[in-house]
mmCIF file of C-alpha atoms in Angstrom:
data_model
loop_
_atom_site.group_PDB
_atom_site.id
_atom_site.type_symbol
_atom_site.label_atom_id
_atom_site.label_comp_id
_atom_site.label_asym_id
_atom_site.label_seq_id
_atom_site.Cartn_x
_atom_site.Cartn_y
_atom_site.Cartn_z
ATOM 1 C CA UNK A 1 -12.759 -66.136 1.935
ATOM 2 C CA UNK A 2 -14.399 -66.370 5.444
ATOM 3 C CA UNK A 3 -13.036 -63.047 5.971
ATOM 4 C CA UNK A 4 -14.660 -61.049 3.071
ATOM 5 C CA UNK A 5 -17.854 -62.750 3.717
ATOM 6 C CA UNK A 6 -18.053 -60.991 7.525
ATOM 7 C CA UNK A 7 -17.293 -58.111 6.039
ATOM 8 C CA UNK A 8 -20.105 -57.484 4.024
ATOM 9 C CA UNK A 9 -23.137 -58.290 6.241
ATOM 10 C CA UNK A 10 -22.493 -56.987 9.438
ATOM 11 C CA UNK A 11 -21.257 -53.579 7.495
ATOM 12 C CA UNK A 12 -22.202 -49.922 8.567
ATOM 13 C CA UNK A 13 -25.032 -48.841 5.979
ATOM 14 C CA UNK A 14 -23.585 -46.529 3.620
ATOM 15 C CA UNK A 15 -23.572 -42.545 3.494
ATOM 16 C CA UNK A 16 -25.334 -41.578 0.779
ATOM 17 C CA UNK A 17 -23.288 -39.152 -0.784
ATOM 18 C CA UNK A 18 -25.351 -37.655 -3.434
ATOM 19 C CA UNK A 19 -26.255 -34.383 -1.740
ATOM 20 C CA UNK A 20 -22.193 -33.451 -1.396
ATOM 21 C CA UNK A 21 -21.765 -32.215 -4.938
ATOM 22 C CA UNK A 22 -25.028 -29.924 -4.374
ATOM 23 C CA UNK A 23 -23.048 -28.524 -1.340
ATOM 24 C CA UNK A 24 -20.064 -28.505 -2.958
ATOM 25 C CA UNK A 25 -21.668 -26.157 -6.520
ATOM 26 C CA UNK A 26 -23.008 -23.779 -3.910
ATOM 27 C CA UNK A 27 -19.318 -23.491 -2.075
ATOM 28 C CA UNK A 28 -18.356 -23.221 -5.710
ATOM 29 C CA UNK A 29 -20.786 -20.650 -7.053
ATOM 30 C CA UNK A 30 -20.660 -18.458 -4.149
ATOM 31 C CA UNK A 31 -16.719 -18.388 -4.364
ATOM 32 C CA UNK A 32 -17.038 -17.747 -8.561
ATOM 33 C CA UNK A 33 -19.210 -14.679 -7.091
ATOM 34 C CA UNK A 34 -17.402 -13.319 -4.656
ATOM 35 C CA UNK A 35 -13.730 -13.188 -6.445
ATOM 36 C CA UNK A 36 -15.255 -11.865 -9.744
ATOM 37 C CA UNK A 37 -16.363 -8.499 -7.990
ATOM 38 C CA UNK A 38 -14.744 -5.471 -9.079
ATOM 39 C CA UNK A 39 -15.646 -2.107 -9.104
ATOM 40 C CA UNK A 40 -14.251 -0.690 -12.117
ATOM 41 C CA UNK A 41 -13.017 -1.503 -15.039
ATOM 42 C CA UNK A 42 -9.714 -0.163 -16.079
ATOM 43 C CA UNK A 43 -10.032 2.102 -19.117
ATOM 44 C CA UNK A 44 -6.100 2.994 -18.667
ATOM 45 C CA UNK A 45 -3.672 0.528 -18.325
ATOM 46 C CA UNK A 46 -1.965 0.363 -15.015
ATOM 47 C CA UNK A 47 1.084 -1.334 -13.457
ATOM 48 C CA UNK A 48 1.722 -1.165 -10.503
ATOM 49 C CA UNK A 49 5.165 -0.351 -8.739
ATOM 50 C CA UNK A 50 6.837 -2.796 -6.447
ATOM 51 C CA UNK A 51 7.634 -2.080 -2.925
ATOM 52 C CA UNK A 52 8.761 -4.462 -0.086
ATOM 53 C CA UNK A 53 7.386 -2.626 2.500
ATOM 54 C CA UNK A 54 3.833 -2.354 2.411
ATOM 55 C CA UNK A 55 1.166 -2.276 4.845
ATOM 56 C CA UNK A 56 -2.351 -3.774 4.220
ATOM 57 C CA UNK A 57 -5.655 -1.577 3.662
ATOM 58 C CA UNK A 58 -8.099 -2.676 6.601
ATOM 59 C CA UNK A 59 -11.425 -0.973 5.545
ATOM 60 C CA UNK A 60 -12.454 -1.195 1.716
ATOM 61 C CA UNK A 61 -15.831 0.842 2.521
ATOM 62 C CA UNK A 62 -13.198 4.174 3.544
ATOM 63 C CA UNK A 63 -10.838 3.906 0.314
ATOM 64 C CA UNK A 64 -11.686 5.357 -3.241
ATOM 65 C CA UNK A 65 -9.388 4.660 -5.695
ATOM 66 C CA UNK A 66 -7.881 7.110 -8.458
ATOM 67 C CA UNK A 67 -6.004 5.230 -11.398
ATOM 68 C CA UNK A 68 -3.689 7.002 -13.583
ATOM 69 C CA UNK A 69 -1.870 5.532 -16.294
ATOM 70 C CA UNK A 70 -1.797 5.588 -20.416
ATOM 71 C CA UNK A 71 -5.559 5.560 -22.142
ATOM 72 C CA UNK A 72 -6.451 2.092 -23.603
ATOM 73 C CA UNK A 73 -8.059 3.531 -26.435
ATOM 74 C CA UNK A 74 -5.664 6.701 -27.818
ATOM 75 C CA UNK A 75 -8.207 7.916 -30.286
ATOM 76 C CA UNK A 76 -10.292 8.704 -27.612
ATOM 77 C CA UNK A 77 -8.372 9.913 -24.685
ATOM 78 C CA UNK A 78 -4.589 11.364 -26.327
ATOM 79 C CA UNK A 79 -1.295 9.359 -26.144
ATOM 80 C CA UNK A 80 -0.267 10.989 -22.993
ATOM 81 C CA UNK A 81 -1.265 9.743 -18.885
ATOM 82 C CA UNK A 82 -4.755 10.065 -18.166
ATOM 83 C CA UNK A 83 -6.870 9.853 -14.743
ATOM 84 C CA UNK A 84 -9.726 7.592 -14.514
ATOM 85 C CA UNK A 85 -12.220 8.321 -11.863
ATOM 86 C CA UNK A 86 -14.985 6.139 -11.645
ATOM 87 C CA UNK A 87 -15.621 4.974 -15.448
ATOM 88 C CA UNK A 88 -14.865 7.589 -16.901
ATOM 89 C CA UNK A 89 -11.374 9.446 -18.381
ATOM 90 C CA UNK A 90 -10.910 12.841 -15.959
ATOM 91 C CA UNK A 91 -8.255 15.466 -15.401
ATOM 92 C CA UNK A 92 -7.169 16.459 -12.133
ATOM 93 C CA UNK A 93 -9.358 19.569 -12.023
ATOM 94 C CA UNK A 94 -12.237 16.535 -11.652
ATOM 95 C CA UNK A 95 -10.878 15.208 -8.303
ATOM 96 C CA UNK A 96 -12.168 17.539 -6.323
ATOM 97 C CA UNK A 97 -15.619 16.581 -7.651
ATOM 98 C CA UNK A 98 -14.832 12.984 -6.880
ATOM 99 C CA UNK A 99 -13.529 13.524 -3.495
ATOM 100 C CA UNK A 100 -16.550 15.227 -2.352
ATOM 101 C CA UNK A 101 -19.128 12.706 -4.202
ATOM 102 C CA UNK A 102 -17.126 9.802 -1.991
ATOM 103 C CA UNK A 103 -17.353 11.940 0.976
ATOM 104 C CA UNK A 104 -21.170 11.709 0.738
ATOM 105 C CA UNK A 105 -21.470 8.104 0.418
ATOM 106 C CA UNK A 106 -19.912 7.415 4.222
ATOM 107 C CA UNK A 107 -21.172 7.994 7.082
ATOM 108 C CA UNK A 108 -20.713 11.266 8.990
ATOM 109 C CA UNK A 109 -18.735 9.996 11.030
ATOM 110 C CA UNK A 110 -16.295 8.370 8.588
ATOM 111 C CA UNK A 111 -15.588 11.211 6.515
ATOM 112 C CA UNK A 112 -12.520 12.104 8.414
ATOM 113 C CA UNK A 113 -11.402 8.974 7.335
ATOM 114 C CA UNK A 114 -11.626 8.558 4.113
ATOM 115 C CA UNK A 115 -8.461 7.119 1.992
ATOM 116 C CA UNK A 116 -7.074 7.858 -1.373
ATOM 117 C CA UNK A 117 -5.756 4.966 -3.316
ATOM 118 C CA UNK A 118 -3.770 6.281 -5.972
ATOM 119 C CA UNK A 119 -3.232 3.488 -8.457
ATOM 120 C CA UNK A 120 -0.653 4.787 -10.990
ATOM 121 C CA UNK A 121 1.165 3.117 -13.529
ATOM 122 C CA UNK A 122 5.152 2.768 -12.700
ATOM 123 C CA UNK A 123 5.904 4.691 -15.733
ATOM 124 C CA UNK A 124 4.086 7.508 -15.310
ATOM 125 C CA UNK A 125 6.200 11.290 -14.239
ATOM 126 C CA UNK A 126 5.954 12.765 -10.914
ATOM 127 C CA UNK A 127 4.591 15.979 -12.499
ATOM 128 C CA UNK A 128 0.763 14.210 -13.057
ATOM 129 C CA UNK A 129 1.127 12.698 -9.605
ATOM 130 C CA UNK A 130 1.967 15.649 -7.802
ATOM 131 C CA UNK A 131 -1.174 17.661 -9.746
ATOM 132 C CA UNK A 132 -3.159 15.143 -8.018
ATOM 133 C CA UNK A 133 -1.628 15.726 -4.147
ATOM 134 C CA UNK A 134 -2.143 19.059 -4.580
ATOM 135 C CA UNK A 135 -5.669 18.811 -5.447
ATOM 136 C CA UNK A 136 -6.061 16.072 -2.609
ATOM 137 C CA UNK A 137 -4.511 18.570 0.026
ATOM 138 C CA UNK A 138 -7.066 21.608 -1.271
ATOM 139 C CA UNK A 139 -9.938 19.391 -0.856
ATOM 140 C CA UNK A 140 -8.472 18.172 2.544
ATOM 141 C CA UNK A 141 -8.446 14.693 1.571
ATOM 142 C CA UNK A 142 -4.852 13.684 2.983
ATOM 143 C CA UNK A 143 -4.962 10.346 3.996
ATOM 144 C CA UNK A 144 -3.628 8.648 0.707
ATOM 145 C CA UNK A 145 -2.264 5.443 -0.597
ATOM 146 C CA UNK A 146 0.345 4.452 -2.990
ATOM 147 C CA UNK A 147 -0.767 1.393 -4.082
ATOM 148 C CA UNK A 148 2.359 -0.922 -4.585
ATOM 149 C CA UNK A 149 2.832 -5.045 -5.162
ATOM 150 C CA UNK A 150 4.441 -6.949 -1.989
ATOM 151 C CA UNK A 151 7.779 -8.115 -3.476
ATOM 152 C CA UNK A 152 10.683 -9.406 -1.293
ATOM 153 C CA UNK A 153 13.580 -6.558 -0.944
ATOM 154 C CA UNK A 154 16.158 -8.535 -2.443
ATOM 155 C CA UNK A 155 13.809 -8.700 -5.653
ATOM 156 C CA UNK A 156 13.761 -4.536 -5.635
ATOM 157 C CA UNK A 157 16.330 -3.702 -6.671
ATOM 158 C CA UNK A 158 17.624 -6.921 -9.546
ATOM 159 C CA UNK A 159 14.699 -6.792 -11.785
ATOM 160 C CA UNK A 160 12.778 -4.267 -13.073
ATOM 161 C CA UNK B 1 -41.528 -51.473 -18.185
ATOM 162 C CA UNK B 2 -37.496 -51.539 -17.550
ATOM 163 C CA UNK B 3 -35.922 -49.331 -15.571
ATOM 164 C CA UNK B 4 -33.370 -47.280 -17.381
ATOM 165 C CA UNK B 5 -29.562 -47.563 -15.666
ATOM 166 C CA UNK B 6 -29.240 -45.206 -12.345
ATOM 167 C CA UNK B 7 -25.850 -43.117 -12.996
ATOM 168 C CA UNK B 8 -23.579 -43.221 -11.015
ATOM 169 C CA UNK B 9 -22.892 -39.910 -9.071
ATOM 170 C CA UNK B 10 -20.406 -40.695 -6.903
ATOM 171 C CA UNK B 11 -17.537 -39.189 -8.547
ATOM 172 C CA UNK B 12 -19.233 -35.729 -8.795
ATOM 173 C CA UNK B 13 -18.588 -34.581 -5.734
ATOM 174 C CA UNK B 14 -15.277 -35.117 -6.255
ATOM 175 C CA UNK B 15 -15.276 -33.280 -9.636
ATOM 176 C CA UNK B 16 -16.763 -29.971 -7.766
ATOM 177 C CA UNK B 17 -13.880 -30.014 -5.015
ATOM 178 C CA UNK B 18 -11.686 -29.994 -7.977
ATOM 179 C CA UNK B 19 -13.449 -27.535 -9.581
ATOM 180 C CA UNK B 20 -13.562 -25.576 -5.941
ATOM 181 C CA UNK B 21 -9.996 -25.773 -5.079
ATOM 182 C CA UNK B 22 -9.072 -24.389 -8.634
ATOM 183 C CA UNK B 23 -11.274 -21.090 -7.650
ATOM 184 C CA UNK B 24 -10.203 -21.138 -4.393
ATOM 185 C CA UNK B 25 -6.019 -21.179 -5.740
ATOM 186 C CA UNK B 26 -6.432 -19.068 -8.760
ATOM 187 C CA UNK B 27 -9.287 -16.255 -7.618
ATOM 188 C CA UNK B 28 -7.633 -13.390 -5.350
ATOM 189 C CA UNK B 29 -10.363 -11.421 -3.260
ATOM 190 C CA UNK B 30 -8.280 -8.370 -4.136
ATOM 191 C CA UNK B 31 -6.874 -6.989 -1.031
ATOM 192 C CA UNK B 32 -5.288 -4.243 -1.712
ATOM 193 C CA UNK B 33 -1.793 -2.941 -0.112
ATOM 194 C CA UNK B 34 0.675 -0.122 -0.319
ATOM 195 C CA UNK B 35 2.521 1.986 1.437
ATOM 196 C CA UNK B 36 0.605 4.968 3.544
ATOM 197 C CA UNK B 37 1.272 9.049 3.638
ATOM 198 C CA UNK B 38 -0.401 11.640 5.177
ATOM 199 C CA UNK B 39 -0.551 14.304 3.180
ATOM 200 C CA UNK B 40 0.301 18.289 4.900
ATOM 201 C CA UNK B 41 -2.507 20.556 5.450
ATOM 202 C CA UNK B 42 -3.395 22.970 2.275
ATOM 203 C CA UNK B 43 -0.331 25.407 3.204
ATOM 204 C CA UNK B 44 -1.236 28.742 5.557
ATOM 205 C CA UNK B 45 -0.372 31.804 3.201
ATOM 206 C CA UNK B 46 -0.224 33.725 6.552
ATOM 207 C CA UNK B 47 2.506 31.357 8.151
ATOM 208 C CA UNK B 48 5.717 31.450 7.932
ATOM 209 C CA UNK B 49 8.309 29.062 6.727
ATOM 210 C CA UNK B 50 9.059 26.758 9.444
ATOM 211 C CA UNK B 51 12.580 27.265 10.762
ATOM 212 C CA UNK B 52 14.735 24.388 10.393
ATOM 213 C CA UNK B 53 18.219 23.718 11.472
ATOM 214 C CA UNK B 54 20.583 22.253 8.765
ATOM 215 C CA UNK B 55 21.954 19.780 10.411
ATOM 216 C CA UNK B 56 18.525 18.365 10.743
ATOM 217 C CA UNK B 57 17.040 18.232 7.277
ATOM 218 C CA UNK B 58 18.504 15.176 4.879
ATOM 219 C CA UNK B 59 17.371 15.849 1.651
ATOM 220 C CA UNK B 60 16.961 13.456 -1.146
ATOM 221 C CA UNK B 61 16.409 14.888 -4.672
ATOM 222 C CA UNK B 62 15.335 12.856 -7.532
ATOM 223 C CA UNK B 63 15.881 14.690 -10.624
ATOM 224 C CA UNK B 64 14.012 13.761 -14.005
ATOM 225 C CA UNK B 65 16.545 10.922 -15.325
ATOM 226 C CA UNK B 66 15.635 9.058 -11.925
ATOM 227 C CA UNK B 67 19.567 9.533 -10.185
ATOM 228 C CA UNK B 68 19.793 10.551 -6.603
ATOM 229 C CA UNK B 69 21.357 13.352 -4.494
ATOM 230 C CA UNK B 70 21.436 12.620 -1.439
ATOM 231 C CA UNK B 71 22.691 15.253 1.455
ATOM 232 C CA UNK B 72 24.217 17.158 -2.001
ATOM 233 C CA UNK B 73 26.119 13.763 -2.769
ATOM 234 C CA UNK B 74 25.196 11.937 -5.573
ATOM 235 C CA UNK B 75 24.008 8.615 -4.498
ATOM 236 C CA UNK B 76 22.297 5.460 -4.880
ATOM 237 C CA UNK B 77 18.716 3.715 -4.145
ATOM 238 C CA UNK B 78 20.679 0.602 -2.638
ATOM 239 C CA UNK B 79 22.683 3.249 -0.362
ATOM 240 C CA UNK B 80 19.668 5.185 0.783
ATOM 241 C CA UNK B 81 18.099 3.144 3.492
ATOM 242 C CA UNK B 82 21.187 2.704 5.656
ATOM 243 C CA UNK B 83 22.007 6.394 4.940
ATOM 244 C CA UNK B 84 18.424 7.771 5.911
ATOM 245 C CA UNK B 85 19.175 5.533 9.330
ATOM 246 C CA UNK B 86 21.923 6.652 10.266
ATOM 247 C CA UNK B 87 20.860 10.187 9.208
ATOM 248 C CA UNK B 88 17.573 9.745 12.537
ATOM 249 C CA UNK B 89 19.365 7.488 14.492
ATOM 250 C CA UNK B 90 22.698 9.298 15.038
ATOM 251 C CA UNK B 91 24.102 6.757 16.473
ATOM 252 C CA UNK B 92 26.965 8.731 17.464
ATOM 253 C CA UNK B 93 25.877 11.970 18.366
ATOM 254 C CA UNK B 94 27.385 13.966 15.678
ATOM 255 C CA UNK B 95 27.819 17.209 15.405
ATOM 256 C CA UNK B 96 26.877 16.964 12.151
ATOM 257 C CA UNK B 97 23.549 15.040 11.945
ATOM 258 C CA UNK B 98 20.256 15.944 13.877
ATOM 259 C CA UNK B 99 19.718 16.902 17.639
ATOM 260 C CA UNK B 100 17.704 14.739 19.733
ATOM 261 C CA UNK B 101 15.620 16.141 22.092
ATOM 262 C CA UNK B 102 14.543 14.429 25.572
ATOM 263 C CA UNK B 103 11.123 13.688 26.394
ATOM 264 C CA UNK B 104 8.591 11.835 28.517
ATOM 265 C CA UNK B 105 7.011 8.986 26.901
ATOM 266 C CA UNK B 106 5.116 6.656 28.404
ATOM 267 C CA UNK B 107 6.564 2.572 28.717
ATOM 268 C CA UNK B 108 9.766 3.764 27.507
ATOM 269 C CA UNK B 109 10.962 6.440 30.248
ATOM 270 C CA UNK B 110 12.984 9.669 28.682
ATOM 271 C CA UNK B 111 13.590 9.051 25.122
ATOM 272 C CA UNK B 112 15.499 11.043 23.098
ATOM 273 C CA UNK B 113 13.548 11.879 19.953
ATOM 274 C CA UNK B 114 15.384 12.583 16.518
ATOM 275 C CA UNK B 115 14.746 15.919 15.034
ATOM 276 C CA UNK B 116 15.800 14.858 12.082
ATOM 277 C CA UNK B 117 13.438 15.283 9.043
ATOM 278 C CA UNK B 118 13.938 13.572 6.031
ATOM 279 C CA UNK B 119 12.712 15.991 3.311
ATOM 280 C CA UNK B 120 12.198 14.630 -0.737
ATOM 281 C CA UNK B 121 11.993 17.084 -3.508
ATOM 282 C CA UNK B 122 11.021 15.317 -7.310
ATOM 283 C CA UNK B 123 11.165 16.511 -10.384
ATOM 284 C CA UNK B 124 8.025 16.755 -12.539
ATOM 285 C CA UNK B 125 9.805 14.624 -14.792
ATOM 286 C CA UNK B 126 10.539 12.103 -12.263
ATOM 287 C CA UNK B 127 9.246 7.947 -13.046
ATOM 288 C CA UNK B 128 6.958 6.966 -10.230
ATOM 289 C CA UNK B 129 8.701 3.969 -9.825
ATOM 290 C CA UNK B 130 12.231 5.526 -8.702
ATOM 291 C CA UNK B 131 9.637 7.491 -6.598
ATOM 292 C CA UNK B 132 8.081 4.863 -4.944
ATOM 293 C CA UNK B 133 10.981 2.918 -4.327
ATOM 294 C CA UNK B 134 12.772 6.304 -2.199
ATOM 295 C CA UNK B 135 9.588 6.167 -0.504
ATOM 296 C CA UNK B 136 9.551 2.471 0.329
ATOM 297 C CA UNK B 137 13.069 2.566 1.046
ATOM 298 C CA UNK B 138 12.914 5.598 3.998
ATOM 299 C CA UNK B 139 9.959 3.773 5.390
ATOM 300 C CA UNK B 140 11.579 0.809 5.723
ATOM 301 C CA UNK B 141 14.391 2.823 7.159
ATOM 302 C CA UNK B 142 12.190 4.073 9.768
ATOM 303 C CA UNK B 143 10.317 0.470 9.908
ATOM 304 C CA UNK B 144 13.818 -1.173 11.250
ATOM 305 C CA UNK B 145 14.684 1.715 13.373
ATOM 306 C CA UNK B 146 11.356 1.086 14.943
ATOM 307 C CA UNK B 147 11.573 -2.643 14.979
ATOM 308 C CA UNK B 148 15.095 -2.356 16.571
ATOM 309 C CA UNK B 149 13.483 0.266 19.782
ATOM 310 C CA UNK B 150 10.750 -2.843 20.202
ATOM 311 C CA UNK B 151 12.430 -5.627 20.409
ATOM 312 C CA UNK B 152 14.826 -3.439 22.839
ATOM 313 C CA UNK B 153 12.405 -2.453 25.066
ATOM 314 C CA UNK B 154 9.400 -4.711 24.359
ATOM 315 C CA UNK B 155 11.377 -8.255 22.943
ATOM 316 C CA UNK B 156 8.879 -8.214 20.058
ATOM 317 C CA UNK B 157 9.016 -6.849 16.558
ATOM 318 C CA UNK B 158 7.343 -3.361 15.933
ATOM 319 C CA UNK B 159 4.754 -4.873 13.944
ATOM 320 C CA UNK B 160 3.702 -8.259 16.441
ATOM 321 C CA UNK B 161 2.941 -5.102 19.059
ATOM 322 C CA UNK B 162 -0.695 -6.140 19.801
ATOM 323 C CA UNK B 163 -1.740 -3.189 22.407
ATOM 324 C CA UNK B 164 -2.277 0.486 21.086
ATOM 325 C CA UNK B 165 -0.440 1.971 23.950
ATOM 326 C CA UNK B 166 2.662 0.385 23.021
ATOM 327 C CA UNK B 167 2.203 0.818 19.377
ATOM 328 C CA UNK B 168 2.074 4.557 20.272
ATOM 329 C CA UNK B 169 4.813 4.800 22.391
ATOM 330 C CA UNK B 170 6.889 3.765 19.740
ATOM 331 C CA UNK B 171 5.688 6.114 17.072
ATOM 332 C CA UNK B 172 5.898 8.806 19.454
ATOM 333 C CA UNK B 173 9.603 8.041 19.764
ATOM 334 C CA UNK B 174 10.376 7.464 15.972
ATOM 335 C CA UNK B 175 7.864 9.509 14.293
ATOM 336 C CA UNK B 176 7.823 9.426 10.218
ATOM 337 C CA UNK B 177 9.276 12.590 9.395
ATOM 338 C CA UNK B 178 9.045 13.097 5.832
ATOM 339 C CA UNK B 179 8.268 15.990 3.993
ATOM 340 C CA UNK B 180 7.651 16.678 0.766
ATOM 341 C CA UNK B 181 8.625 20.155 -1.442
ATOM 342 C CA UNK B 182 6.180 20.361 -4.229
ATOM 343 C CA UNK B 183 7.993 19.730 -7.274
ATOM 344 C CA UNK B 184 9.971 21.549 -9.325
ATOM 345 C CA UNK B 185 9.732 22.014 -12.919
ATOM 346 C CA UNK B 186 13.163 21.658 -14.690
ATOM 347 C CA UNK B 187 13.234 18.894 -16.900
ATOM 348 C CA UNK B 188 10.482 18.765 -19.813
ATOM 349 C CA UNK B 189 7.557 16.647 -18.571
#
């Protein structure tokens, strides 16, 4: 009984602990914030292909993105693959538009720089993809993309 | 006047790590990844078709029900990436697959560099999928061709290679030669 007695009067005085949770919201808010960011919102419905090897995109400020894929809403946009470009349902005679409207928003000496993303859904035909490289070569926009999810090679090739 | 109860607080801040690590776990701050291409220069009407050897070009064609022909054999995505290394390597010299040609590069002395090009034609009618995996597959041909020449010469993996001149040497010696016919239109869309 001694013991416990000792104990609590010669104690350190306690933390006091109340601001922590305060600190901890803000962590919390500011992480709710940041993850929630994203620049577009899909209007086709894109999934993307596996790959195993995949390299990482350093710079987000250099990349534009081009989705392709089948239009959420058909009454709208047709039954068939549609681009999206910025919010809005485009064909590929529109990219060259797009490409130069991103071009404007670096900085000089970016432009050269600049990277497609092409964002296309795994069941889409080659034919709509390839419309777009051709239009990206014409506007001299060759530094592209194809957007893929990091899967192990094993996984490749026994689902699908 | 009485005071009313204090509440206790104490176990909010451990409510809001909970909270926290849940965000943290769940949220991704999309990075985005995939596998890079330069595309060719818009083509030169005036020039003329490059002229290249036969033993030096390994086609793979994808026609529109997503099969393979490889070198004019049918063939399979699980074959392809040991094929397309073999095809740049030429491990043997044969006769048969590409020429090498000798040349000066710097930190690896006179390295013979493939000629080989490794050329895909698609069908419009062609999934991306099948596409993407032929393209992930010859990169990651080339990607263990060029891992194998590192850890030769250099004892680390292509991708631990930390200084530029190194990084270049080694792409200089295994460049990505892939080209790409525009598509052809023979199955329906």
């Amino acid at each position: 009984m001694a013991r416990f007695k000792n104990k609590k009067s010669g104690g350190v005085p306690q933390i006091n602990t109340g601001s922590m949770s305060d600190i901890i919201f803000m962590f919390l808010f500011f992480f709710i914030v940041i993850s929630t960011i994203r620049e577009t919102t899909l209007i086709v419905k894109v999934k993307i292909p596996l790959a195993s090897e995949v390299q990482k995109l350093e710079k987000k400020s250099l990349v534009c993105n081009i989705y392709a894929g089948l239009p959420n809403k058909k009454e709208l946009a047709g039954s068939g693959t549609r681009l999206q470009l910025n919010d809005q349902y485009a064909t590929s005679n529109d990219i060259g538009d797009f490409i130069a409207t991103e071009r404007q928003k670096l900085e000089e000496a970016d432009r050269r720089k600049l990277t497609v993303s092409l964002k296309v859904d795994q069941d889409t035909k080659m034919g709509i993809v390839a419309d777009i490289k051709q239009e990206l070569r014409k506007y001299n926009a060759l530094l592209i993309n194809y957007t893929t999810r990091k899967t192990s090679q094993g996984n490749l090739f026994t689902g699908n | 006047m009485k005071k009313p109860p204090e509440i206790n607080t104490g176990s909010m801040a451990d409510i809001s790590f909970l909270l926290l690590t849940f965000f943290l776990l769940t949220s991704s701050i999309n990075t985005d990844s995939g596998i890079f291409r330069k595309l060719p220069p818009p083509p030169d009407p005036n020039a003329k078709p490059a002229d290249i050897k036969q033993r030096n070009i390994f086609t793979v064609l994808i026609n529109k029900n997503d099969r393979l022909l490889v070198d004019n054999k049918p063939s399979d995505i699980r074959l392809l990436r040991q094929q397309a290394k073999d095809f740049i390597s030429n491990p043997s010299n044969l006769e048969t697959l590409p020429e090498k040609k000798f040349e000066d590069i710097p930190y690896l002395g006179n390295y013979p560099i493939s000629k080989g090009v490794i050329s895909i034609q698609n069908d419009r009618g062609t999934s991306y999928n099948t596409y993407i995996k032929v393209q992930n597959e010859l990169t990651g041909a080339i990607d263990e061709l060029r891992n194998a020449l590192s850890m030769d010469k250099f004892n680390r993996k292509f991708k631990d290679l930390t200084d530029p001149n190194l990084i270049e040497a080694i792409q200089k010696a295994i460049p990505i030669s892939i080209s790409e016919a525009e598509p052809k239109d023979v199955g329906d869309q």
